[in-house]
Tab-separated table of C-alpha atoms in Angstrom:
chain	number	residue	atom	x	y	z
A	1	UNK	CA	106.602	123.270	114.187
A	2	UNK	CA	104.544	122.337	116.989
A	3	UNK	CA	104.272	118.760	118.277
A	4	UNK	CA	101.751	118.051	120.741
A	5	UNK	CA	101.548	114.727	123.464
A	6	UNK	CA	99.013	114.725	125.310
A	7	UNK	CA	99.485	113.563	129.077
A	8	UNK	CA	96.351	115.205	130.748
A	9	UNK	CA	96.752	116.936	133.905
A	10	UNK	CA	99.537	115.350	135.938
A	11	UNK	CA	102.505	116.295	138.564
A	12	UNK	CA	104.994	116.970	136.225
A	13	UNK	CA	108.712	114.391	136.872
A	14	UNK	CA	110.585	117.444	138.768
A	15	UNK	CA	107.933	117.492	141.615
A	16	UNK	CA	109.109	114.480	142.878
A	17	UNK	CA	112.330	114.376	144.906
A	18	UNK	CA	114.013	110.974	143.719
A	19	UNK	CA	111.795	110.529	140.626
A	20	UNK	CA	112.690	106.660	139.357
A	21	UNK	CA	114.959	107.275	136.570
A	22	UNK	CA	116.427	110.665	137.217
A	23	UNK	CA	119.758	109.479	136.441
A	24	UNK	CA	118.310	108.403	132.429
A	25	UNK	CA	116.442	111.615	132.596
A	26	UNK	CA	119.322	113.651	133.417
A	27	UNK	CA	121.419	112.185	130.838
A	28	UNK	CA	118.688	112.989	128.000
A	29	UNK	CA	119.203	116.274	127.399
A	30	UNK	CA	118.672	118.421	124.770
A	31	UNK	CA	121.500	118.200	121.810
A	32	UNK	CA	121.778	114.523	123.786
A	33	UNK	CA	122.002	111.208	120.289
A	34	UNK	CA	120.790	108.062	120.870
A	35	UNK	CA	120.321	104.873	118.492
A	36	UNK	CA	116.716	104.381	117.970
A	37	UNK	CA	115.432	101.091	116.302
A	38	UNK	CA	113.329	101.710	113.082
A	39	UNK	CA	109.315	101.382	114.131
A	40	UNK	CA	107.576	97.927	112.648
A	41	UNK	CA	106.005	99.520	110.151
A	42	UNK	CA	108.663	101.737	108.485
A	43	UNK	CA	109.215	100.337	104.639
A	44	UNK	CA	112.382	99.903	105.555
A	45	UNK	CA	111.954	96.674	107.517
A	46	UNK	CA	108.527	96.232	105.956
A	47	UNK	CA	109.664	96.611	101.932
A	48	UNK	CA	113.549	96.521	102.058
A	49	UNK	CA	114.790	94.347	104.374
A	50	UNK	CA	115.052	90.710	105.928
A	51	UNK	CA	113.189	89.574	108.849
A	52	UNK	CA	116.551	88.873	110.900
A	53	UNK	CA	117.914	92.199	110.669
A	54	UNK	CA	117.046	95.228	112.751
A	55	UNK	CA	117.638	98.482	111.537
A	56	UNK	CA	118.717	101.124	114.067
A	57	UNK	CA	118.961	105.225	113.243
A	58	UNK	CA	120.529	108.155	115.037
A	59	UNK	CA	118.462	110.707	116.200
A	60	UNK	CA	118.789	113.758	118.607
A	61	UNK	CA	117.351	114.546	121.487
A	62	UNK	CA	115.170	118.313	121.319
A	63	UNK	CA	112.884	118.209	123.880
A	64	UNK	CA	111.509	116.372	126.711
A	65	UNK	CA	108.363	115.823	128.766
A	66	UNK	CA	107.889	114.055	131.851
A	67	UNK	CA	109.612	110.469	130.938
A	68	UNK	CA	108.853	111.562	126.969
A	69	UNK	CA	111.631	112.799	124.673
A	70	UNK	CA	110.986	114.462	121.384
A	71	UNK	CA	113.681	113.072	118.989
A	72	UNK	CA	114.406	113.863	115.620
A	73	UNK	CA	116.245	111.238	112.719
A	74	UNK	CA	119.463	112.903	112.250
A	75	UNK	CA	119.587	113.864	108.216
A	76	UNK	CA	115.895	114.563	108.231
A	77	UNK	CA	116.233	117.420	105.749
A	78	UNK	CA	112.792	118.576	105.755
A	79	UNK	CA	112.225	121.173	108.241
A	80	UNK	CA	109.236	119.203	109.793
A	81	UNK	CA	110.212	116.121	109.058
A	82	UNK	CA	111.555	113.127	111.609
A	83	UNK	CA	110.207	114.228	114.936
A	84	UNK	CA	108.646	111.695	117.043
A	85	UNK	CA	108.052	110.894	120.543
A	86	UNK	CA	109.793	108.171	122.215
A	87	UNK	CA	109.680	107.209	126.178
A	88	UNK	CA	112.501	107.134	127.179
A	89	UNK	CA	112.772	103.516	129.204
A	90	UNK	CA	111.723	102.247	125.400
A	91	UNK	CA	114.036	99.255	125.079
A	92	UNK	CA	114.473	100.387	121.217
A	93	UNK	CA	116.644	103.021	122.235
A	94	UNK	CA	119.635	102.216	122.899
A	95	UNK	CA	123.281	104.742	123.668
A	96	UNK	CA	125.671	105.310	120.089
A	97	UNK	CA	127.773	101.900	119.380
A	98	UNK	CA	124.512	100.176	121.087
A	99	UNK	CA	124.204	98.590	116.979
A	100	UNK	CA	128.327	97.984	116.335
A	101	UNK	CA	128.217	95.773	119.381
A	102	UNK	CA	125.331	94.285	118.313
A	103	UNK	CA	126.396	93.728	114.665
A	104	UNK	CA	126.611	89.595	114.867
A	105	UNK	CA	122.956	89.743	116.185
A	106	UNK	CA	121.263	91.768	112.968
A	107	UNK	CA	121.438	95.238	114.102
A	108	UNK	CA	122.399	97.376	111.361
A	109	UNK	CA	122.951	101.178	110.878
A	110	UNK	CA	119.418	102.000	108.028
A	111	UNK	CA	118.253	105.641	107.886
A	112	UNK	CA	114.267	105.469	107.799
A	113	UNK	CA	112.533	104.816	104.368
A	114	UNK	CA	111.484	108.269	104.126
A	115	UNK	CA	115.187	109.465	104.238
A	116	UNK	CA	116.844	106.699	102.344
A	117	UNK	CA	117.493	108.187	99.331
A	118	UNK	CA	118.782	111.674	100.669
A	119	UNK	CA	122.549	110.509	100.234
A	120	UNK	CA	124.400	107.344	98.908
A	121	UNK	CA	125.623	104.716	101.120
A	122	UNK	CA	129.131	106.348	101.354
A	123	UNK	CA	127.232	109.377	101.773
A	124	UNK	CA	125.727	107.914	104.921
A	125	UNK	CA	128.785	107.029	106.490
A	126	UNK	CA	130.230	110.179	105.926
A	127	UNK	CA	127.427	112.114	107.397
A	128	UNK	CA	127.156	110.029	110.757
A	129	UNK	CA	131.168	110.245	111.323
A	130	UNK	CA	130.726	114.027	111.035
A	131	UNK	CA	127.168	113.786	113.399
A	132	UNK	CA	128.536	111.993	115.815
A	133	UNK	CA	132.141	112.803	116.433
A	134	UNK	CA	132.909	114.825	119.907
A	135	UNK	CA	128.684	114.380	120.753
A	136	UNK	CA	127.064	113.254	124.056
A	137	UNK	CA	125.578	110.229	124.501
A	138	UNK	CA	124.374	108.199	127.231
A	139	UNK	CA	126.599	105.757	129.445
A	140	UNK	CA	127.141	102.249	129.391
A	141	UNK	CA	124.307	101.339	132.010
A	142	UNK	CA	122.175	103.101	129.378
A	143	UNK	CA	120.242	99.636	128.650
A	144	UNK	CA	118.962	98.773	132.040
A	145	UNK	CA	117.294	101.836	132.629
A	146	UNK	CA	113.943	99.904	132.150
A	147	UNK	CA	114.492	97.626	135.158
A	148	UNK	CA	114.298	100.654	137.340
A	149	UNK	CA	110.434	101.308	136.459
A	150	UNK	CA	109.332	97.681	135.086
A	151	UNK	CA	110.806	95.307	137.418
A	152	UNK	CA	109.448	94.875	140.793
A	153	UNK	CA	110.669	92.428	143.610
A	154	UNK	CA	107.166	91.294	145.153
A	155	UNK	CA	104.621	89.373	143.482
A	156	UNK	CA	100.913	89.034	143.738
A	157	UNK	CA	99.337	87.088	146.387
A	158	UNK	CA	102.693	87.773	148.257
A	159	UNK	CA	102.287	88.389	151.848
A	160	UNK	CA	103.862	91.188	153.982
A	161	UNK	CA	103.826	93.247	157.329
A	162	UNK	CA	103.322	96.943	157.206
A	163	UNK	CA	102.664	99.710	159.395
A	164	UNK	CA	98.851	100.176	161.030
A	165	UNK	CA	96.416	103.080	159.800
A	166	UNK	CA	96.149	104.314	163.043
A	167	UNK	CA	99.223	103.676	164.962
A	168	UNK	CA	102.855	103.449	163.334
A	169	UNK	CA	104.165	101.681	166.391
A	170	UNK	CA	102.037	98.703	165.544
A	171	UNK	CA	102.443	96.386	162.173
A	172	UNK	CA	100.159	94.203	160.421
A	173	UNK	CA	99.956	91.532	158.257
A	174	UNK	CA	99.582	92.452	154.668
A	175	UNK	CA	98.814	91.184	150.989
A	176	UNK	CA	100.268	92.175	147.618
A	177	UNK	CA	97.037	92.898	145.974
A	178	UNK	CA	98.090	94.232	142.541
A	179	UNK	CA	101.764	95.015	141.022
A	180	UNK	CA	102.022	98.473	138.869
A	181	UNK	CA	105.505	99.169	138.047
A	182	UNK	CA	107.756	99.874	140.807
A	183	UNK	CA	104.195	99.967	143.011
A	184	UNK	CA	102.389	97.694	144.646
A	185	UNK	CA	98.771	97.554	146.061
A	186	UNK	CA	98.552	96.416	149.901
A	187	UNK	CA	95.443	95.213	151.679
A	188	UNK	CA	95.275	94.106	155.168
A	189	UNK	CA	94.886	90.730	155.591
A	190	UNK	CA	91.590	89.856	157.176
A	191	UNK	CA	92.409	86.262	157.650
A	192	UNK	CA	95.565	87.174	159.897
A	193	UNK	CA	94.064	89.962	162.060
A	194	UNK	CA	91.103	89.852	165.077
A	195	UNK	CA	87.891	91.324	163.477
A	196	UNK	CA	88.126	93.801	166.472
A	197	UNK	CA	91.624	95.618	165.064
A	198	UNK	CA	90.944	95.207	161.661
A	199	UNK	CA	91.095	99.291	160.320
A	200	UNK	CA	89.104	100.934	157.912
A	201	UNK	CA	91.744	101.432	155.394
A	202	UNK	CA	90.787	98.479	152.749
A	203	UNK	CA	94.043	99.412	150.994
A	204	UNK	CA	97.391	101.093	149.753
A	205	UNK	CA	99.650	102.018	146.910
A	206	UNK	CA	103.037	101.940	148.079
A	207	UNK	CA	106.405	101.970	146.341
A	208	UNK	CA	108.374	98.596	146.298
A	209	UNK	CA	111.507	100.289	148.283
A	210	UNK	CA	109.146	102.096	151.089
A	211	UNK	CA	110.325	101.971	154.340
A	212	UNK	CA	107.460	100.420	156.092
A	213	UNK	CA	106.916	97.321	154.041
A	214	UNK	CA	108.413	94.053	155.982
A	215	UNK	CA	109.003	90.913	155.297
A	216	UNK	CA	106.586	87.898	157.287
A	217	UNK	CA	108.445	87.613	160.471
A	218	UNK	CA	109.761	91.314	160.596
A	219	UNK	CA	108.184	92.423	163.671
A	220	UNK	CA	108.230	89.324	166.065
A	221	UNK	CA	112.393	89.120	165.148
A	222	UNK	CA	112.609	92.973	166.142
A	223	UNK	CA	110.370	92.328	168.874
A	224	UNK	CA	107.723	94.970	167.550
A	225	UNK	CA	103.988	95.325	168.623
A	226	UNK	CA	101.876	93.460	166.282
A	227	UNK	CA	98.189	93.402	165.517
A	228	UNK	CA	97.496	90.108	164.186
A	229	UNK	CA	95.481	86.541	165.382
A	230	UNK	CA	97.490	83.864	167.968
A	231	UNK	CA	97.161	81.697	164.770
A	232	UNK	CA	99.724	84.315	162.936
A	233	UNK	CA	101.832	84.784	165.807
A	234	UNK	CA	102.283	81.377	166.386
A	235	UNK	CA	103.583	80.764	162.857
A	236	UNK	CA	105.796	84.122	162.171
A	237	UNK	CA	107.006	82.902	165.714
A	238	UNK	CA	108.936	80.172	164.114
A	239	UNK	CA	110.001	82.314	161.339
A	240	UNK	CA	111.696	84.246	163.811
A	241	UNK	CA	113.414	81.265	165.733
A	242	UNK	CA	114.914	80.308	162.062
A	243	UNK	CA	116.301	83.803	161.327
A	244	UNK	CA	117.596	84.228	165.104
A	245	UNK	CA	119.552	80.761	164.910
């Protein structure tokens, strides 16, 4: 059968050198289960279950996409039946055991509504000790693969010193205009630099991690070339005396 996503045109993951993630990704291949948690609408949480508990189903990995896996529920016995697409920082999947260790909390091991009544409860167990015995899974730092693309260490408003348009030698003072991800937005800050340096360039994407983002202070302490007012200077010049003493 054919299952389409639709992504548009875009760079696909294995253009990028260190694309965030590549560990997960690599770890996601095909033949690859996972515990995924039953969607809010399924009737089994909807019809069938308490509020408190969270059901949680094996699947198996068969494709992938760019940061999308197509996974199927394992005991699906139609032939086009329990496919779906999942990202694969989703926080409801989770490695196998992810639900036993969670057990105390409400997880429980539920096939979807549409398979429930495929095998009895005994039937159930029976199948998943036979699907999962001697498969791959993910490892234990599984569940923080999210924090690699969600969390990001600078905040709006923040203020920084990067590199100038025109000459690399030379930093300026910065603001975090917008956080996306792992990426920020960086503007120049007009209110720190002489109207007669201030560049064209408005503004820049950068990753969080990139090289030429520095903290206030960064390139009086290393005794760098600056383009900024006296009234900046004067200030990042005591930031410096602090970190030097």
């Amino acid at each position: 059968p054919s299952y389409t996503l639709n992504f548009g045109t875009w760079a696909p993951i294995n253009a990028f050198h260190e694309p965030s993630m590549k560990g997960t990704l690599v770890q996601l291949a095909k033949g690859t289960l996972v515990e995924v948690e039953l969607p809010a609408n399924d009737k089994m949480r909807t019809n069938m279950l308490e509020g408190w508990i969270t059901p949680v189903w094996i699947a198996e990995c068969m494709h992938m996409i760019g940061y999308y896996i197509l996974v199927r529920w394992c005991g699906a016995k139609k032939a086009d039946a329990g496919y779906f697409w999942v990202h694969s920082a989703n926080a409801a999947v989770h490695q196998i055991g992810y639900t036993e260790k969670m057990r105390l909390s409400g997880y429980a091991l539920l096939p979807p509504y549409i398979m429930i009544y495929n095998e009895t409860e005994s039937g159930w167990q029976n199948f998943l000790y036979q699907r999962i015995a001697n498969r791959r899974t993910t490892d234990d730092q599984f569940d923080d693969r999210g924090t690699e693309i969600s969390c990001n260490k600078f905040r709006v408003g923040e203020r920084v010193e990067t590199t100038h348009e025109d000459e690399s030698s030379v930093l300026c003072p910065a603001v975090v205009k917008k956080v996306r991800g792992r990426r920020v937005l960086l503007e120049y800050s007009r209110h720190d630099i002489a109207k007669a340096d201030l560049v064209e360039k408005e503004n820049m994407w950068m990753d969080m991690n990139d090289d030429l983002i520095y903290p206030v202070g960064f390139a009086q302490t290393m005794g760098l070339r600056m383009s900024a007012t006296k009234k900046y200077m004067a200030h990042v010049g005591e930031i410096a005396k602090t970190i030097q003493n």
